[in-house]
Coordinates of C-alpha atoms in Angstrom, one line a residue:
M22 CA 0.0 0.0 0.0
V23 CA 3.0 2.3 0.6
C24 CA 4.0 1.9 -3.0
A25 CA 0.5 2.7 -4.2
L26 CA 0.5 5.9 -2.1
G27 CA 3.9 6.7 -3.4
A28 CA 2.6 6.4 -7.0
A29 CA -0.3 8.7 -6.2
V30 CA 2.1 11.3 -4.7
C31 CA 4.3 11.1 -7.8
F32 CA 1.5 11.4 -10.3
G33 CA -0.3 14.2 -8.4
T34 CA 2.9 16.3 -8.0
A35 CA 3.9 15.7 -11.6
T36 CA 0.6 17.1 -12.8
V37 CA 1.2 20.4 -11.0
L38 CA 4.8 20.7 -12.2
Q39 CA 3.8 20.1 -15.8
A40 CA 1.0 22.7 -15.4
M41 CA 3.5 25.3 -14.2
A42 CA 5.8 24.5 -17.2
A43 CA 2.9 24.8 -19.6
R44 CA 2.0 28.2 -18.1
A45 CA 5.5 29.5 -18.7
A46 CA 5.7 28.0 -22.2
A47 CA 2.4 29.6 -23.2
D48 CA 4.1 33.0 -23.5
G49 CA 5.2 32.6 -27.1
S50 CA 4.0 32.0 -30.6
G51 CA 3.4 28.7 -32.5
G52 CA 1.0 25.8 -32.2
D53 CA 0.8 22.8 -29.9
A54 CA 4.0 21.4 -31.1
A55 CA 5.9 24.6 -30.4
L56 CA 4.3 24.8 -27.0
L57 CA 5.4 21.2 -26.2
L58 CA 9.0 21.9 -27.3
R59 CA 9.2 25.0 -25.1
A60 CA 7.7 23.1 -22.2
I61 CA 10.2 20.2 -22.5
R62 CA 13.1 22.7 -22.2
Q63 CA 12.0 23.6 -18.7
W64 CA 13.2 21.7 -15.6
R65 CA 9.7 21.6 -14.1
Y66 CA 8.3 19.7 -17.1
L67 CA 11.3 17.3 -17.1
A68 CA 10.9 16.8 -13.3
G69 CA 7.2 16.0 -13.9
L70 CA 8.2 13.4 -16.5
G71 CA 10.7 11.9 -14.1
L72 CA 8.0 11.7 -11.3
D73 CA 5.6 10.0 -13.8
G74 CA 8.3 7.3 -14.5
L75 CA 8.9 6.8 -10.8
G76 CA 5.2 6.7 -10.1
F77 CA 4.8 4.0 -12.8
L78 CA 7.5 1.9 -11.1
F79 CA 5.7 2.3 -7.7
Q80 CA 2.5 1.3 -9.4
I81 CA 4.0 -1.9 -10.8
A82 CA 5.5 -2.8 -7.4
A83 CA 2.1 -2.1 -5.7
L84 CA 0.2 -4.2 -8.2
R85 CA 2.5 -7.1 -7.5
S86 CA 1.9 -7.0 -3.7
V87 CA -1.6 -5.6 -2.9
P88 CA -5.0 -6.1 -4.5
I89 CA -5.9 -4.2 -7.6
Y90 CA -8.9 -2.5 -5.9
A91 CA -6.5 -0.8 -3.4
V92 CA -4.1 0.3 -6.0
G93 CA -6.8 1.7 -8.3
A94 CA -8.3 3.7 -5.4
A95 CA -4.9 5.1 -4.4
L96 CA -4.2 6.2 -8.0
A97 CA -7.5 8.0 -8.2
A98 CA -6.4 9.7 -5.0
S99 CA -3.6 11.4 -6.9
L100 CA -6.2 14.1 -7.6
A101 CA -6.2 14.9 -3.9
V102 CA -2.4 15.3 -4.1
T103 CA -2.7 17.5 -7.1
A104 CA -5.3 19.7 -5.3
V105 CA -3.1 20.2 -2.2
V106 CA 0.1 20.8 -4.2
A107 CA -1.7 23.2 -6.6
A108 CA -3.0 25.2 -3.5
R109 CA 0.6 25.5 -2.4
L110 CA 2.5 26.2 -5.6
L111 CA -0.1 27.7 -8.0
D112 CA -2.0 29.7 -5.4
V113 CA -5.2 27.9 -6.2
R114 CA -7.8 28.4 -3.5
L115 CA -9.6 25.3 -2.4
S116 CA -13.2 25.7 -1.1
R117 CA -14.3 24.1 2.1
T118 CA -16.1 21.5 0.1
E119 CA -12.8 20.6 -1.7
W120 CA -10.8 20.4 1.5
A121 CA -13.5 18.1 2.8
A122 CA -13.2 16.0 -0.3
V123 CA -9.4 15.7 0.3
G124 CA -10.2 14.5 3.8
V125 CA -12.8 12.0 2.4
V126 CA -10.1 10.6 0.1
C127 CA -7.7 10.2 2.9
A128 CA -10.3 8.5 5.1
G129 CA -11.2 6.1 2.3
L130 CA -7.6 5.1 1.7
A131 CA -7.2 4.6 5.5
M132 CA -10.1 2.2 5.5
L133 CA -8.7 0.4 2.5
G134 CA -5.3 0.1 4.2
L135 CA -6.9 -1.5 7.2
A136 CA -9.0 -3.9 5.2
A137 CA -6.9 -4.9 2.2
G138 CA -5.4 -8.4 2.3
S139 CA -2.4 -9.6 0.3
E140 CA -2.3 -9.9 -3.5
G141 CA -4.3 -12.8 -4.9
E142 CA -2.3 -15.8 -6.1
E143 CA -4.7 -16.9 -8.8
S144 CA -3.8 -16.4 -12.5
G145 CA -7.3 -16.3 -13.7
P146 CA -8.7 -18.4 -16.6
P147 CA -6.3 -19.1 -19.5
A148 CA -8.4 -16.9 -21.8
L149 CA -8.0 -13.8 -19.6
P150 CA -4.9 -12.4 -21.3
W151 CA -6.7 -12.6 -24.6
V152 CA -9.8 -10.9 -23.1
M153 CA -7.5 -8.1 -22.0
L154 CA -6.1 -7.8 -25.5
G155 CA -9.6 -7.6 -26.9
A156 CA -10.5 -5.0 -24.3
A157 CA -7.4 -2.9 -25.4
A158 CA -8.6 -3.1 -29.0
G159 CA -12.0 -2.0 -27.8
V160 CA -10.5 1.1 -26.3
L161 CA -9.4 2.1 -29.8
L162 CA -12.9 1.6 -31.0
L163 CA -14.1 4.0 -28.3
W164 CA -11.7 6.5 -29.7
F165 CA -13.2 6.2 -33.2
A166 CA -16.7 6.5 -31.7
G167 CA -15.9 9.4 -29.4
R168 CA -14.3 11.6 -32.0
G169 CA -17.7 12.1 -33.6
L170 CA -19.3 13.4 -30.5
A171 CA -19.1 16.9 -29.0
G172 CA -19.1 18.6 -25.6
R173 CA -19.6 16.6 -22.5
S174 CA -20.5 13.4 -24.4
R175 CA -17.2 13.5 -26.2
A176 CA -15.2 14.1 -23.0
L177 CA -17.1 11.4 -21.1
M178 CA -16.7 8.8 -23.8
L179 CA -13.0 9.5 -24.3
G180 CA -12.3 9.8 -20.6
L181 CA -14.0 6.4 -19.9
G182 CA -12.1 4.9 -22.7
A183 CA -8.8 6.2 -21.4
G184 CA -9.7 4.9 -17.9
F185 CA -10.5 1.4 -19.4
G186 CA -7.1 1.5 -21.1
F187 CA -5.3 2.3 -17.9
G188 CA -7.4 -0.4 -16.2
V189 CA -6.1 -2.9 -18.8
V190 CA -2.5 -2.0 -17.8
E191 CA -3.3 -2.6 -14.1
V192 CA -4.7 -6.1 -14.8
T193 CA -2.0 -7.2 -17.3
V194 CA 0.8 -6.2 -14.9
R195 CA -0.6 -9.0 -12.7
L196 CA -0.8 -11.5 -15.6
I197 CA 2.8 -11.3 -16.7
D198 CA 4.6 -14.0 -14.8
S199 CA 8.0 -14.2 -16.6
L200 CA 10.4 -11.6 -17.9
A201 CA 12.3 -14.0 -20.1
P202 CA 12.4 -12.4 -23.6
S203 CA 11.2 -15.6 -25.3
E204 CA 8.1 -15.8 -23.1
L205 CA 7.4 -12.1 -23.3
L206 CA 7.3 -12.2 -27.1
T207 CA 4.6 -14.9 -27.0
D208 CA 2.5 -13.5 -24.0
P209 CA -0.7 -11.8 -25.2
A210 CA -0.8 -9.9 -21.8
V211 CA 2.3 -8.0 -22.9
Y212 CA 0.7 -6.9 -26.1
A213 CA -2.5 -6.0 -24.2
L214 CA -0.4 -3.9 -21.8
L215 CA 1.3 -2.0 -24.7
L216 CA -1.9 -1.5 -26.7
G217 CA -4.0 -0.6 -23.7
G218 CA -1.4 1.9 -22.4
G219 CA -0.9 3.5 -25.8
A220 CA -4.6 3.7 -26.5
A221 CA -5.2 5.2 -23.1
F222 CA -2.8 8.1 -23.7
L223 CA -4.3 8.6 -27.2
L224 CA -7.8 8.9 -25.8
L225 CA -6.6 11.1 -22.9
T226 CA -5.0 13.5 -25.4
S227 CA -8.1 13.6 -27.5
A228 CA -10.3 14.1 -24.5
L229 CA -8.3 17.1 -23.3
Q230 CA -8.3 18.9 -26.6
R231 CA -12.0 19.8 -26.6
G232 CA -14.8 19.5 -24.1
S233 CA -15.0 19.4 -20.3
V234 CA -11.7 18.3 -18.8
T235 CA -13.5 17.8 -15.5
T236 CA -15.9 15.3 -17.1
A237 CA -13.0 13.5 -18.9
T238 CA -11.1 13.2 -15.6
A239 CA -14.2 11.8 -13.8
G240 CA -14.6 9.3 -16.6
I241 CA -10.9 8.2 -16.2
V242 CA -11.4 7.7 -12.5
I243 CA -14.4 5.5 -13.0
G244 CA -12.9 3.5 -15.9
E245 CA -9.6 2.7 -14.2
T246 CA -11.0 1.7 -10.8
I247 CA -14.3 -0.3 -10.9
G248 CA -13.5 -2.7 -13.8
P249 CA -10.0 -3.7 -12.7
A250 CA -11.2 -4.1 -9.1
L251 CA -13.9 -6.6 -10.2
V252 CA -11.4 -8.5 -12.3
G253 CA -9.0 -8.8 -9.4
V254 CA -11.7 -10.0 -7.0
V255 CA -13.5 -12.4 -9.4
W256 CA -10.6 -13.9 -11.3
L257 CA -7.3 -13.1 -9.6
G258 CA -8.1 -14.0 -6.0
D259 CA -7.9 -10.5 -4.5
R260 CA -9.4 -10.7 -1.0
T261 CA -9.7 -8.6 2.2
R262 CA -8.6 -9.4 5.7
E263 CA -11.0 -11.8 7.4
G264 CA -14.2 -10.0 8.4
F265 CA -13.1 -6.7 6.8
G266 CA -14.8 -7.0 3.4
W267 CA -17.5 -4.4 4.3
L268 CA -14.7 -1.9 5.3
A269 CA -12.9 -2.5 2.0
V270 CA -16.0 -1.9 -0.1
L271 CA -16.8 1.3 2.0
G272 CA -13.3 2.6 1.7
F273 CA -13.1 2.0 -2.0
A274 CA -16.4 3.8 -2.6
V275 CA -15.4 6.7 -0.3
A276 CA -12.0 7.2 -1.9
V277 CA -13.4 7.1 -5.5
A278 CA -16.3 9.5 -4.5
G279 CA -13.8 11.9 -3.0
A280 CA -11.6 11.8 -6.1
L281 CA -14.6 12.5 -8.3
A282 CA -15.4 15.5 -6.2
L283 CA -11.8 16.8 -7.1
A284 CA -12.0 15.9 -10.8
R285 CA -11.5 19.5 -11.8
F286 CA -7.9 19.2 -10.7
G287 CA -7.3 16.9 -13.7
E288 CA -7.0 20.2 -15.6
A289 CA -4.1 22.5 -15.3
P290 CA -5.3 25.6 -13.4
E291 CA -5.5 28.6 -15.5
T292 CA -3.8 31.9 -14.7
A293 CA -6.3 34.6 -13.9
P294 CA -6.2 37.3 -16.6
A295 CA -4.3 40.4 -15.7
P296 CA -6.5 43.4 -14.8
E297 CA -6.7 46.0 -17.5
P298 CA -5.2 49.4 -16.5
A299 CA -7.7 51.9 -15.5
S300 CA -8.4 54.5 -18.1
E301 CA -7.3 58.0 -17.2
P302 CA -10.0 60.6 -16.4
P303 CA -10.7 63.1 -19.1
L304 CA -8.8 66.4 -18.7
R305 CA -10.8 69.2 -17.4
P306 CA -11.0 72.3 -19.6
S307 CA -8.8 75.0 -18.3
P308 CA -10.7 78.0 -16.9
P309 CA -11.1 81.0 -19.1

């Protein structure tokens, strides 16, 4: 669980650092490609990428040691980290409701930490890796379907698809048993991981281009938590401590609900426009 929380801290902090770099890079001409090139030259953006990589390593370690439902809820909680760090570094003011949501996320994770058992030892049915590969291909179909929509429908469809893709990654990490090159090349779970992760980033990019980022982020949270958690419980043997099943269900629901309440922090906070200078009063006519 410590690794899962470490991944949440890395991902949440990386979001804020990359937002700061994007702000600074916005002061210039050119399109999205030029903006990206200017952002990559900044240490904050590079630090954010480094934290993303470290967070992914923490995520893999967590998925190999604790149930998927606990890892998924902890990753959704990265929005709480983003909110707190943004309040500190970007001068974003959190309302009382949002501070309460941060507390709700922490309470849900505490309940999960108390109730979660060890990682399940089952490998699932033999067809499960192929099912994950088909699910990854289905994520691409959601991308084709979502592109034709507009507004919140587009953001929700693409956000859910991105969440499903990240969920495929969570499950397939558990299905890969051997790192021998000869076995990796013939393991459908490996291709499901690569296709699911790549498709997830593709849908995420498309979702953030137009439409409601808050809606897209909420879709991602739902897509990457509920489905993988069910797969872990039903097929991979994920369990809770004896007699604590109710607490795990409650903690999972509370943590995800708190993350959804903070979904707007999936978007880089915008800088408030600078106030326009006050116009000078008209000159009075000189007395005759």
